CSV table of C-alpha atoms in Angstrom, one decimal:
chain,number,residue,atom,x,y,z
C,1,MET,CA,7.8,-131.6,-56.6
C,2,ILE,CA,9.3,-134.8,-55.0
C,3,GLU,CA,12.0,-136.7,-56.5
C,4,LEU,CA,14.1,-139.5,-55.0
C,5,ASN,CA,17.2,-141.2,-56.6
C,6,HIS,CA,18.7,-144.3,-55.6
C,7,VAL,CA,17.8,-143.7,-52.0
C,8,HIS,CA,18.9,-146.0,-49.3
C,9,LYS,CA,18.2,-146.0,-45.6
C,10,VAL,CA,20.1,-147.9,-43.2
C,11,TYR,CA,19.5,-148.0,-39.3
C,12,ARG,CA,22.1,-149.1,-36.9
C,13,GLY,CA,24.5,-150.1,-39.6
C,14,ASP,CA,22.7,-152.9,-41.0
C,15,TRP,CA,19.0,-152.7,-40.8
C,16,VAL,CA,18.0,-151.9,-44.3
C,17,ALA,CA,14.6,-149.9,-44.2
C,18,LEU,CA,14.8,-148.6,-47.8
C,19,ASN,CA,16.7,-150.1,-50.6
C,20,ASP,CA,17.5,-148.3,-53.9
C,21,VAL,CA,14.0,-146.4,-54.1
C,22,SER,CA,13.7,-144.2,-57.0
C,23,PHE,CA,10.5,-142.1,-58.0
C,24,ALA,CA,9.2,-138.7,-58.8
C,25,ILE,CA,5.9,-137.0,-58.0
C,26,GLY,CA,4.9,-134.0,-59.9
C,27,LYS,CA,2.9,-131.0,-59.1
C,28,GLY,CA,-0.5,-131.7,-58.3
C,29,GLU,CA,-0.2,-135.4,-58.6
C,30,PHE,CA,-2.0,-138.2,-56.3
C,31,ALA,CA,0.0,-141.1,-55.2
C,32,PHE,CA,-0.5,-143.9,-52.8
C,33,ILE,CA,2.5,-145.7,-51.4
C,34,VAL,CA,1.1,-149.1,-50.5
C,35,GLY,CA,2.8,-152.1,-48.7
C,36,PRO,CA,2.3,-154.2,-45.6
C,37,SER,CA,3.6,-153.0,-41.9
C,38,GLY,CA,7.4,-152.7,-42.1
C,39,ALA,CA,7.5,-152.2,-45.8
C,40,GLY,CA,9.5,-148.9,-45.2
C,41,LYS,CA,6.2,-146.5,-46.0
C,42,SER,CA,6.7,-144.3,-42.9
C,43,THR,CA,10.5,-144.3,-43.4
C,44,LEU,CA,9.9,-142.9,-46.9
C,45,LEU,CA,7.6,-140.2,-45.7
C,46,ARG,CA,9.8,-139.3,-42.7
C,47,LEU,CA,12.5,-138.7,-45.6
C,48,LEU,CA,10.1,-136.4,-47.3
C,49,TYR,CA,9.6,-133.9,-44.4
C,50,ILE,CA,13.2,-134.5,-43.3
C,51,GLU,CA,12.7,-136.1,-40.0
C,52,GLU,CA,15.3,-138.6,-41.4
C,53,ARG,CA,18.0,-138.2,-44.1
C,54,PRO,CA,18.7,-140.7,-46.4
C,55,THR,CA,22.0,-143.0,-45.9
C,56,ASN,CA,22.5,-142.8,-49.7
C,57,GLY,CA,20.9,-141.4,-52.6
C,58,THR,CA,19.1,-137.9,-52.8
C,59,VAL,CA,15.6,-136.7,-51.9
C,60,VAL,CA,14.5,-133.5,-53.4
C,61,VAL,CA,11.3,-131.9,-52.0
C,62,VAL,CA,9.8,-128.8,-53.3
C,63,GLY,CA,13.2,-127.5,-54.4
C,64,PHE,CA,15.2,-128.4,-51.3
C,65,ASP,CA,17.8,-131.3,-51.4
C,66,THR,CA,17.9,-133.0,-48.3
C,67,ALA,CA,21.5,-133.6,-48.5
C,68,ARG,CA,22.3,-129.9,-48.6
C,69,ILE,CA,19.5,-128.2,-46.7
C,70,LYS,CA,20.4,-126.6,-43.6
C,71,ARG,CA,19.1,-127.3,-40.2
C,72,GLU,CA,17.3,-123.7,-40.1
C,73,GLU,CA,16.0,-124.1,-43.4
C,74,ILE,CA,14.0,-127.2,-42.5
C,75,PRO,CA,11.2,-125.2,-41.2
C,76,LEU,CA,10.9,-123.3,-44.4
C,77,LEU,CA,10.6,-126.5,-46.1
C,78,ARG,CA,7.9,-127.8,-43.7
C,79,ARG,CA,5.7,-124.8,-44.2
C,80,LYS,CA,5.2,-125.8,-47.9
C,81,LEU,CA,4.2,-129.4,-46.7
C,82,GLY,CA,1.1,-130.6,-44.5
C,83,VAL,CA,1.4,-133.9,-42.6
C,84,VAL,CA,-1.0,-136.3,-41.1
C,85,PHE,CA,-0.7,-139.3,-39.1
C,86,GLN,CA,-2.5,-142.3,-38.0
C,87,ASP,CA,-2.1,-141.3,-34.5
C,88,VAL,CA,-3.6,-137.7,-35.1
C,89,LYS,CA,-1.4,-135.7,-32.8
C,90,LEU,CA,-3.8,-133.1,-31.8
C,91,LEU,CA,-3.1,-131.2,-28.7
C,92,PRO,CA,-5.4,-132.8,-26.2
C,93,ASP,CA,-6.0,-129.5,-24.2
C,94,ARG,CA,-7.0,-127.2,-27.3
C,95,ASN,CA,-10.3,-127.5,-29.1
C,96,ALA,CA,-10.5,-128.0,-32.8
C,97,TYR,CA,-10.1,-124.2,-33.8
C,98,GLU,CA,-7.2,-123.9,-31.4
C,99,ASN,CA,-5.5,-126.9,-33.0
C,100,VAL,CA,-5.7,-125.4,-36.5
C,101,ALA,CA,-5.0,-121.8,-35.2
C,102,PHE,CA,-1.7,-122.9,-33.3
C,103,ALA,CA,0.0,-124.3,-36.7
C,104,LEU,CA,-0.8,-121.0,-38.2
C,105,GLU,CA,0.1,-118.9,-35.3
C,106,VAL,CA,3.7,-120.6,-34.7
C,107,THR,CA,4.6,-120.5,-38.4
C,108,GLY,CA,4.2,-116.7,-38.5
C,109,VAL,CA,0.7,-116.0,-40.0
C,110,ARG,CA,-0.4,-112.6,-38.8
C,111,ARG,CA,-2.9,-112.9,-36.0
C,112,SER,CA,-5.9,-111.1,-37.9
C,113,GLU,CA,-5.6,-113.6,-40.7
C,114,VAL,CA,-5.2,-116.7,-38.3
C,115,ARG,CA,-9.3,-116.7,-37.4
C,116,SER,CA,-10.4,-116.8,-40.9
C,117,ARG,CA,-7.9,-119.2,-42.3
C,118,ALA,CA,-8.2,-121.7,-39.3
C,119,LEU,CA,-12.1,-121.7,-39.9
C,120,ASP,CA,-12.0,-121.9,-43.8
C,121,ALA,CA,-9.6,-124.9,-43.2
C,122,LEU,CA,-12.1,-126.6,-40.6
C,123,GLY,CA,-14.9,-125.8,-43.1
C,124,ALA,CA,-13.1,-127.4,-45.9
C,125,VAL,CA,-13.2,-130.7,-44.0
C,126,GLY,CA,-16.6,-130.3,-42.9
C,127,MET,CA,-15.8,-129.6,-39.1
C,128,ARG,CA,-16.4,-125.9,-38.6
C,129,HIS,CA,-19.6,-126.5,-36.8
C,130,LYS,CA,-17.5,-128.5,-34.4
C,131,TRP,CA,-14.7,-125.9,-34.0
C,132,ASP,CA,-15.0,-125.5,-30.0
C,133,ALA,CA,-14.9,-129.5,-29.5
C,134,LEU,CA,-12.0,-130.8,-27.7
C,135,PRO,CA,-10.3,-133.9,-29.3
C,136,TYR,CA,-11.9,-136.4,-26.8
C,137,GLN,CA,-15.0,-135.1,-27.6
C,138,LEU,CA,-14.7,-136.1,-31.2
C,139,SER,CA,-14.8,-139.5,-32.9
C,140,ALA,CA,-11.6,-141.0,-34.6
C,141,GLY,CA,-12.8,-139.9,-38.0
C,142,GLU,CA,-13.5,-136.4,-36.8
C,143,GLN,CA,-10.3,-136.1,-35.2
C,144,GLN,CA,-8.4,-137.0,-38.4
C,145,LYS,CA,-10.6,-134.4,-40.2
C,146,VAL,CA,-9.1,-131.8,-37.8
C,147,ALA,CA,-5.8,-132.9,-38.3
C,148,LEU,CA,-6.3,-132.7,-42.0
C,149,ALA,CA,-7.7,-129.1,-41.4
C,150,ARG,CA,-4.3,-128.3,-39.4
C,151,ALA,CA,-2.4,-129.5,-42.4
C,152,ILE,CA,-4.0,-127.8,-45.1
C,153,ALA,CA,-4.4,-124.3,-43.5
C,154,ARG,CA,-1.2,-123.1,-44.8
C,155,GLU,CA,-2.2,-124.3,-48.2
C,156,PRO,CA,0.8,-126.6,-48.4
C,157,VAL,CA,2.2,-127.5,-52.1
C,158,VAL,CA,2.3,-131.3,-50.9
C,159,LEU,CA,0.1,-133.0,-48.3
C,160,LEU,CA,1.8,-136.0,-46.8
C,161,ALA,CA,-0.7,-138.6,-45.0
C,162,ASP,CA,0.9,-141.5,-43.2
C,163,GLU,CA,-1.8,-144.2,-42.7
C,164,PRO,CA,-4.5,-141.7,-42.0
C,165,THR,CA,-7.2,-144.1,-42.1
C,166,GLY,CA,-5.7,-146.7,-39.9
C,167,ASN,CA,-7.7,-146.0,-36.9
C,168,ILE,CA,-11.0,-145.4,-38.6
C,169,ASP,CA,-13.9,-147.6,-39.9
C,170,GLU,CA,-14.6,-148.0,-43.3
C,171,ASP,CA,-17.1,-145.3,-43.9
C,172,GLY,CA,-14.8,-143.0,-42.1
C,173,ALA,CA,-11.7,-144.2,-44.1
C,174,ARG,CA,-13.7,-143.4,-47.4
C,175,GLU,CA,-14.5,-140.0,-46.1
C,176,ILE,CA,-11.0,-139.1,-45.3
C,177,VAL,CA,-9.8,-140.4,-48.9
C,178,GLY,CA,-12.4,-138.4,-50.2
C,179,LEU,CA,-11.4,-135.4,-48.5
C,180,LEU,CA,-7.7,-135.9,-49.9
C,181,ALA,CA,-9.1,-136.1,-53.0
C,182,ASP,CA,-10.8,-132.8,-52.8
C,183,ILE,CA,-7.7,-131.2,-51.5
C,184,ASN,CA,-5.7,-132.7,-54.3
C,185,ALA,CA,-8.4,-131.2,-56.8
C,186,ARG,CA,-7.3,-127.9,-55.5
C,187,GLY,CA,-4.0,-128.3,-56.6
C,188,THR,CA,-2.2,-130.0,-53.6
C,189,ALA,CA,0.0,-132.8,-54.4
C,190,VAL,CA,-1.0,-135.8,-52.1
C,191,VAL,CA,1.2,-138.9,-51.0
C,192,MET,CA,-0.7,-141.1,-48.7
C,193,ALA,CA,0.8,-144.2,-47.5
C,194,THR,CA,-1.3,-147.3,-46.3
C,195,HIS,CA,-1.4,-151.0,-45.8
C,196,ASP,CA,-4.9,-151.2,-46.6
C,197,PHE,CA,-5.0,-152.5,-50.2
C,198,SER,CA,-8.9,-152.2,-50.2
C,199,ILE,CA,-8.4,-148.5,-50.3
C,200,VAL,CA,-6.3,-148.5,-53.4
C,201,GLU,CA,-8.6,-151.1,-55.3
C,202,LYS,CA,-11.2,-148.7,-55.7
C,203,THR,CA,-8.8,-145.7,-57.1
C,204,SER,CA,-7.8,-144.9,-60.4
C,205,SER,CA,-4.7,-142.9,-58.8
C,206,ARG,CA,-1.1,-143.7,-59.2
C,207,VAL,CA,0.0,-146.7,-56.9
C,208,ILE,CA,3.4,-147.5,-55.8
C,209,TYR,CA,4.0,-150.7,-54.3
C,210,LEU,CA,6.7,-151.1,-51.5
C,211,ASP,CA,7.8,-154.3,-49.8
C,212,SER,CA,11.0,-155.0,-47.5
C,213,GLY,CA,12.3,-151.5,-48.4
C,214,GLU,CA,12.1,-151.8,-52.2
C,215,ILE,CA,9.7,-150.7,-54.8
C,216,ARG,CA,7.8,-153.9,-56.2
C,217,GLY,CA,5.8,-152.1,-59.0
C,218,GLU,CA,3.7,-149.3,-59.9
C,219,GLU,CA,0.3,-148.6,-61.3
C,220,ARG,CA,-0.4,-145.3,-63.0
C,221,SER,CA,-3.7,-144.3,-64.5
C,222,VAL,CA,-4.7,-140.7,-65.8
C,223,GLY,CA,-6.9,-138.2,-64.4
C,224,GLY,CA,-6.1,-138.2,-60.5
C,225,ILE,CA,-7.8,-139.9,-57.8
C,226,GLY,CA,-11.4,-141.3,-58.6
C,227,HIS,CA,-13.3,-144.4,-58.2
C,228,ARG,CA,-13.1,-147.2,-60.9
K,1,MET,CA,4.7,-106.6,-30.5
K,2,ASN,CA,6.5,-109.2,-32.6
K,3,PRO,CA,4.1,-112.1,-33.1
K,4,GLY,CA,6.9,-114.5,-31.8
K,5,ALA,CA,7.5,-112.4,-28.9
K,6,GLY,CA,3.8,-112.3,-28.0
K,7,TYR,CA,3.5,-116.2,-28.6
K,8,ALA,CA,6.7,-116.9,-26.6
K,9,LEU,CA,5.1,-114.8,-23.6
K,10,ARG,CA,1.7,-116.1,-23.8
K,11,GLU,CA,2.9,-119.8,-24.0
K,12,GLY,CA,5.6,-119.2,-21.4
K,13,LEU,CA,3.1,-117.8,-18.7
K,14,ARG,CA,0.5,-120.8,-19.8
K,15,LEU,CA,3.4,-123.1,-19.0
K,16,LEU,CA,4.2,-121.6,-15.5
K,17,ARG,CA,0.4,-122.0,-14.7
K,18,HIS,CA,0.4,-125.5,-15.7
K,19,ASN,CA,3.6,-126.3,-13.9
K,20,ARG,CA,2.6,-124.4,-10.8
K,21,ALA,CA,3.9,-126.8,-8.4
K,22,LEU,CA,7.3,-127.8,-9.9
K,23,SER,CA,7.7,-123.9,-10.7
K,24,SER,CA,7.3,-123.0,-7.1
K,25,ILE,CA,10.1,-125.2,-6.0
K,26,SER,CA,12.5,-123.6,-8.6
K,27,VAL,CA,11.3,-120.3,-7.4
K,28,GLY,CA,11.6,-121.2,-3.8
K,29,THR,CA,15.3,-122.5,-4.5
K,30,ILE,CA,16.3,-119.7,-6.3
K,31,ALA,CA,14.8,-117.1,-3.6
K,32,VAL,CA,16.6,-119.1,-0.7
K,33,SER,CA,20.0,-119.4,-2.6
K,34,LEU,CA,19.8,-115.7,-3.4
K,35,VAL,CA,18.9,-114.5,0.1
K,36,PHE,CA,22.2,-116.1,1.5
K,37,PHE,CA,24.0,-114.7,-1.4
K,38,GLY,CA,22.5,-111.4,-0.6
K,39,VAL,CA,23.3,-111.6,3.1
K,40,PHE,CA,26.8,-112.3,2.3
K,41,LEU,CA,27.2,-109.7,-0.2
K,42,ILE,CA,25.8,-107.0,2.6
K,43,ALA,CA,28.3,-108.3,5.2
K,44,THR,CA,31.1,-107.7,3.0
K,45,VAL,CA,30.1,-104.3,2.2
K,46,HIS,CA,29.5,-103.5,5.9
K,47,LEU,CA,33.0,-105.0,6.9
K,48,GLY,CA,34.8,-103.3,4.0
K,49,GLY,CA,33.1,-100.0,5.2
K,50,LEU,CA,34.1,-100.8,8.7
K,51,ILE,CA,37.7,-101.2,7.6
K,52,ASP,CA,37.6,-97.5,5.8
K,53,TRP,CA,36.3,-96.2,9.1
K,54,PHE,CA,39.2,-97.7,10.8
K,55,ARG,CA,41.6,-96.4,8.6
K,56,GLU,CA,40.4,-93.0,8.6
K,57,LYS,CA,41.2,-93.1,12.6
K,58,VAL,CA,44.6,-94.7,11.9
K,59,GLU,CA,47.2,-93.2,13.7
K,60,ILE,CA,50.6,-94.4,15.1
K,61,ARG,CA,51.3,-93.6,18.6
K,62,VAL,CA,55.1,-93.4,19.2
K,63,ILE,CA,55.6,-93.5,23.0
K,64,LEU,CA,59.1,-91.7,24.1
K,65,ASP,CA,61.3,-92.1,26.9
K,66,GLU,CA,60.2,-90.1,30.1
K,67,ARG,CA,63.3,-88.1,29.9
K,68,PHE,CA,62.8,-87.1,26.3
K,69,ARG,CA,63.2,-83.2,26.4
K,70,ALA,CA,60.6,-81.2,24.4
K,71,ASP,CA,63.6,-79.4,23.0
K,72,ASP,CA,64.5,-82.4,21.1
K,73,ALA,CA,61.0,-82.9,19.5
K,74,PRO,CA,61.4,-80.8,16.3
K,75,ALA,CA,64.5,-82.8,15.4
K,76,LEU,CA,62.5,-86.1,15.8
K,77,GLU,CA,59.6,-84.6,14.0
K,78,GLU,CA,61.8,-83.8,11.1
K,79,ARG,CA,62.9,-87.6,11.2
K,80,ILE,CA,59.5,-88.9,11.3
K,81,LEU,CA,58.1,-86.9,8.6
K,82,SER,CA,61.1,-88.2,6.5
K,83,LEU,CA,59.8,-91.6,6.6
K,84,MET,CA,57.6,-92.8,3.5
K,85,GLY,CA,53.9,-92.4,3.7
K,86,VAL,CA,53.8,-90.0,7.0
K,87,GLU,CA,51.6,-87.2,6.7
K,88,GLN,CA,51.8,-85.4,9.6
K,89,ALA,CA,53.7,-85.7,13.2
K,90,THR,CA,52.5,-84.1,16.4
K,91,PHE,CA,54.4,-84.0,19.6
K,92,VAL,CA,52.4,-84.5,22.7
K,93,SER,CA,54.0,-83.4,25.7
K,94,ARG,CA,53.4,-85.3,29.2
K,95,GLU,CA,51.5,-82.2,30.2
K,96,GLN,CA,49.3,-82.3,27.0
K,97,ALA,CA,48.6,-85.9,27.5
K,98,LEU,CA,47.5,-85.3,30.9
K,99,GLU,CA,45.3,-82.7,29.8
K,100,GLU,CA,44.0,-84.8,27.3
K,101,LEU,CA,43.3,-87.3,29.8
K,102,ARG,CA,41.7,-84.6,31.9
K,103,HIS,CA,39.4,-83.9,28.9
K,104,GLY,CA,38.5,-87.5,28.2
K,105,LEU,CA,37.5,-88.3,31.7
K,106,GLY,CA,35.2,-85.4,32.1
K,107,GLU,CA,33.4,-85.6,35.4
K,108,ASP,CA,35.7,-88.1,36.6
K,109,ALA,CA,38.7,-86.0,35.9
K,110,ASP,CA,39.2,-85.4,39.9
K,111,VAL,CA,41.1,-88.9,40.1
K,112,ILE,CA,44.0,-87.2,38.4
K,113,ASP,CA,44.4,-85.1,41.4
K,114,ILE,CA,44.9,-87.9,43.5
K,115,LEU,CA,48.2,-88.6,41.6
K,116,ASP,CA,51.4,-87.5,43.0
K,117,GLU,CA,53.1,-87.2,39.6
K,118,ASN,CA,52.2,-87.2,36.0
K,119,PRO,CA,52.1,-90.9,34.8
K,120,LEU,CA,51.9,-90.4,31.4
K,121,PRO,CA,54.9,-90.3,28.9
K,122,PRO,CA,55.6,-88.0,26.1
K,123,SER,CA,54.8,-89.2,22.7
K,124,PHE,CA,54.1,-88.4,19.1
K,125,ARG,CA,51.0,-88.8,17.2
K,126,VAL,CA,51.7,-90.0,13.6
K,127,GLU,CA,49.3,-89.9,10.8
K,128,VAL,CA,49.8,-91.7,7.8
K,129,PHE,CA,48.6,-90.9,4.1
K,130,ASP,CA,45.6,-93.2,3.0
K,131,ALA,CA,47.6,-95.2,0.4
K,132,TYR,CA,50.2,-96.1,2.9
K,133,GLN,CA,47.9,-97.9,5.4
K,134,SER,CA,48.4,-101.3,4.4
K,135,PRO,CA,49.0,-103.8,7.3
K,136,GLU,CA,52.3,-104.5,5.6
K,137,HIS,CA,53.4,-100.9,5.2
K,138,MET,CA,52.2,-100.1,8.8
K,139,ALA,CA,54.4,-102.7,10.4
K,140,SER,CA,57.5,-101.5,8.6
K,141,LEU,CA,56.9,-97.9,9.6
K,142,GLY,CA,56.5,-99.1,13.2
K,143,GLN,CA,59.6,-101.0,12.9
K,144,LYS,CA,61.7,-97.9,11.7
K,145,LEU,CA,59.9,-95.8,14.3
K,146,SER,CA,60.9,-98.0,17.0
K,147,LEU,CA,64.7,-97.5,15.9
K,148,PHE,CA,64.8,-93.6,16.5
K,149,PRO,CA,66.6,-92.8,19.8
K,150,GLY,CA,64.2,-92.0,22.6
K,151,VAL,CA,61.4,-94.2,21.4
K,152,VAL,CA,60.1,-96.8,23.9
K,153,GLU,CA,57.0,-98.3,22.1
K,154,VAL,CA,55.4,-98.0,18.8
K,155,ASP,CA,51.4,-98.6,18.9
K,156,TYR,CA,49.5,-98.8,15.6
K,157,GLY,CA,46.6,-101.1,16.5
K,158,GLU,CA,48.1,-103.4,13.9
K,159,PRO,CA,46.2,-106.5,14.8
K,160,TRP,CA,42.8,-105.2,14.4
K,161,ILE,CA,43.5,-103.8,11.0
K,162,VAL,CA,45.1,-106.9,10.0
K,163,ARG,CA,42.5,-109.2,11.3
K,164,LEU,CA,39.7,-107.1,9.7
K,165,SER,CA,41.6,-107.1,6.2
K,166,ARG,CA,41.7,-111.0,6.5
K,167,MET,CA,38.2,-111.2,7.4
K,168,VAL,CA,37.2,-108.9,4.2
K,169,ARG,CA,39.4,-111.0,1.8
K,170,THR,CA,37.9,-114.1,3.4
K,171,LEU,CA,34.5,-113.0,3.1
K,172,ILE,CA,35.2,-111.8,-0.6
K,173,ILE,CA,36.1,-115.4,-1.4
K,174,VAL,CA,33.1,-116.7,0.6
K,175,ASP,CA,30.9,-114.5,-1.7
K,176,VAL,CA,32.6,-115.8,-4.9
K,177,VAL,CA,32.2,-119.5,-3.8
K,178,LEU,CA,28.8,-119.0,-2.7
K,179,GLY,CA,28.0,-117.0,-5.9
K,180,ILE,CA,29.1,-120.1,-7.9
K,181,ILE,CA,27.2,-122.6,-5.5
K,182,VAL,CA,24.1,-120.6,-5.8
K,183,ALA,CA,24.6,-120.2,-9.9
K,184,ALA,CA,25.2,-123.7,-10.1
K,185,SER,CA,22.2,-125.0,-8.1
K,186,SER,CA,19.8,-122.7,-9.4
K,187,ILE,CA,20.9,-123.5,-13.1
K,188,PHE,CA,20.5,-127.1,-11.9
K,189,VAL,CA,17.0,-126.8,-10.5
K,190,VAL,CA,15.7,-124.6,-13.1
K,191,SER,CA,16.9,-126.8,-15.9
K,192,ASN,CA,15.4,-129.7,-14.6
K,193,THR,CA,12.1,-128.2,-13.9
K,194,ILE,CA,12.2,-127.0,-17.6
K,195,ARG,CA,13.4,-130.3,-18.8
K,196,LEU,CA,10.4,-131.8,-17.1
K,197,ALA,CA,7.9,-129.3,-18.6
K,198,ALA,CA,9.5,-129.6,-22.1
K,199,LEU,CA,9.0,-133.3,-22.0
K,200,ALA,CA,5.5,-133.1,-20.5
K,201,ARG,CA,4.8,-130.7,-23.6
K,202,ARG,CA,6.7,-133.0,-26.2
K,203,ASP,CA,3.4,-133.3,-28.1
K,204,VAL,CA,3.5,-129.3,-28.5
K,205,ILE,CA,7.2,-129.3,-29.4
K,206,GLU,CA,6.8,-132.1,-32.2
K,207,ILE,CA,3.7,-130.3,-33.7
K,208,MET,CA,5.7,-127.0,-33.6
K,209,GLN,CA,8.4,-128.7,-35.5
K,210,LEU,CA,5.9,-130.5,-37.8
K,211,VAL,CA,4.3,-127.4,-39.1
K,212,GLY,CA,7.5,-125.5,-39.7
K,213,ALA,CA,8.0,-123.2,-36.4
K,214,THR,CA,11.7,-122.3,-36.3
K,215,ASP,CA,13.8,-123.7,-33.3
K,216,SER,CA,13.9,-120.4,-31.5
K,217,LEU,CA,10.3,-120.1,-31.4
K,218,VAL,CA,10.0,-123.7,-30.1
K,219,ARG,CA,12.4,-122.9,-27.4
K,220,SER,CA,11.1,-119.6,-26.7
K,221,PRO,CA,8.2,-120.4,-24.1
K,222,PHE,CA,10.4,-122.7,-22.2
K,223,LEU,CA,13.0,-119.8,-21.9
K,224,VAL,CA,10.3,-117.4,-20.8
K,225,GLU,CA,9.3,-119.8,-18.2
K,226,GLY,CA,12.8,-120.3,-16.9
K,227,SER,CA,13.3,-116.3,-16.7
K,228,VAL,CA,10.0,-115.8,-15.1
K,229,GLN,CA,11.1,-118.5,-12.5
K,230,GLY,CA,14.4,-116.6,-11.9
K,231,LEU,CA,12.8,-113.3,-12.1
K,232,LEU,CA,10.4,-114.3,-9.2
K,233,GLY,CA,13.0,-116.1,-7.2
K,234,GLY,CA,15.2,-113.1,-7.3
K,235,THR,CA,12.5,-110.6,-6.6
K,236,ILE,CA,11.6,-112.6,-3.5
K,237,ALA,CA,15.0,-112.9,-2.5
K,238,ALA,CA,15.5,-109.1,-2.8
K,239,ALA,CA,12.5,-108.4,-0.8
K,240,VAL,CA,13.4,-110.8,1.9
K,241,THR,CA,17.1,-109.6,2.1
K,242,ALA,CA,15.9,-105.7,2.1
K,243,LEU,CA,13.4,-106.6,5.0
K,244,LEU,CA,16.2,-108.4,7.0
K,245,TYR,CA,18.6,-105.5,6.3
K,246,HIS,CA,16.1,-102.9,7.3
K,247,VAL,CA,15.1,-104.9,10.6
K,248,THR,CA,18.9,-105.5,11.4
K,249,ILE,CA,19.8,-101.9,10.9
K,250,SER,CA,16.8,-100.3,12.7
K,251,HIS,CA,17.9,-102.7,15.7
K,252,LEU,CA,21.7,-102.2,16.0
K,253,GLY,CA,21.3,-98.7,14.7
K,254,GLY,CA,24.0,-97.2,12.3
K,255,GLU,CA,23.9,-95.9,8.7
K,256,PRO,CA,22.9,-98.3,5.8
K,257,ALA,CA,25.9,-98.6,3.8
K,258,VAL,CA,24.2,-100.9,1.1
K,259,ARG,CA,23.1,-99.2,-2.0
K,260,PRO,CA,19.7,-100.2,-3.4
K,261,GLU,CA,21.5,-101.6,-6.8
K,262,LEU,CA,22.5,-104.5,-4.8
K,263,PHE,CA,18.9,-105.4,-4.6
K,264,VAL,CA,18.3,-105.0,-8.2
K,265,LEU,CA,21.6,-107.1,-8.7
K,266,LEU,CA,19.8,-110.0,-7.1
K,267,ILE,CA,16.7,-109.6,-9.2
K,268,VAL,CA,18.9,-109.6,-12.3
K,269,PHE,CA,21.1,-112.4,-11.2
K,270,GLY,CA,18.0,-114.5,-10.9
K,271,THR,CA,16.7,-113.8,-13.9
K,272,VAL,CA,19.8,-114.5,-15.7
K,273,LEU,CA,20.3,-118.0,-13.9
K,274,GLY,CA,16.6,-118.8,-14.8
K,275,LEU,CA,17.4,-118.0,-18.6
K,276,ILE,CA,20.7,-120.1,-18.5
K,277,GLY,CA,19.1,-123.0,-16.7
K,278,SER,CA,16.2,-123.1,-19.4
K,279,GLY,CA,18.6,-122.8,-22.2
K,280,PHE,CA,20.7,-125.6,-20.7
K,281,SER,CA,17.8,-128.1,-20.4
K,282,LEU,CA,16.7,-127.4,-23.9
K,283,ARG,CA,19.9,-128.2,-25.7
K,284,LYS,CA,19.1,-131.9,-26.1
K,285,ILE,CA,15.4,-131.8,-26.3
K,286,VAL,CA,14.8,-129.1,-29.3
């Protein structure tokens, strides 16, 4: 599903963001990438949805080799991924439903299907009842749920979450991680980057530790995400 | 309708509504530029028409010596006809010339009776084939005619034709230069408007790219916005130019020489400029 081989990412000639990173994530797996700010987590995720290309090494995501992928193929890859961020990136002038529907509309989903799929996705994150709320009318946690609904509306093979709990209180964060677990339970592989060690302390999922652009260790447990 | 086209149209019009103030500046600039362009095009068409009208009237007047005898006319006529480009040569005797003058004066013809003798010289009226009516050929024909025996003066209205031809040539150059300036300024204004619109909607562009929209779909609403700006500007320009033209014609009189296609051309030109302008601005953004 995801495979990184000896990946290096160097900015402006000498600033090393990732140094010889290799790992693989299988179908339906749940993995945390944990590390302090500046460890290279976001860079790593950006390589996965090809916002960036590696300086050296290979990145293969759902069958696309980032070294060989053509510019016009990138949208096809991204349609198989879902991405959420710390700053939810909802469109402020559209309500929750419209934000989710927009992602479907612009990726060629038939208009007759958009409505039911967008509402289903909102339902899956428990936000269907707030379908007509504008982002500013929602709490940070609720906004992140809508962003999650947008990410899963296309039923992605892999969900990438970059610090999705960064702006949210502890209860909200637990809820978001729970939703990610639900999504994972339905077969979507999930990669979540976080600097919050307390989140991973309570899970039994795979954890990859990243610091200064290098993998410092890994914990693997069996049985997907759960609470110890 | 293809879902992509529907989306482009819907979002393009939404953008246009959002950026009403900025879009109006764009539309206004295109409209004003195209009105100037349209006025010059119309002037060119009319002046060109005027030249054709003059050319139809082109004839060379070969003034002969007073003592020229009518008996010698057929021989001279033959020599004139042998010159390249000459269609017809008609001898006008002193008496005929006086008769024509009398006819031309109408009620005032009495003044002629005051004259003791006929002051008009005999002459030849020479008509030239259309293809030979260039100022250069007319000048060379005039020179050859002046060398014939008995010829005193050759009058072919040369300065007028030459001046008009030069004016039309200059106007065509002005049209081209103006067209380029209009195109460049319209593209510049549209591309800046669209660039601002695209920067203001960076969030939308980012989300679209993130969820896997194709580049062409990401660009499409902006292209629609630019084209619609050009279309509106062109339509306003066509309407204003047509109105100005109508008013001018009805004040000055005369036949309208401009075909309606010219106004359609302004609309098409505006739309194309809008499209190019927006395409230009998106190169670096999407």
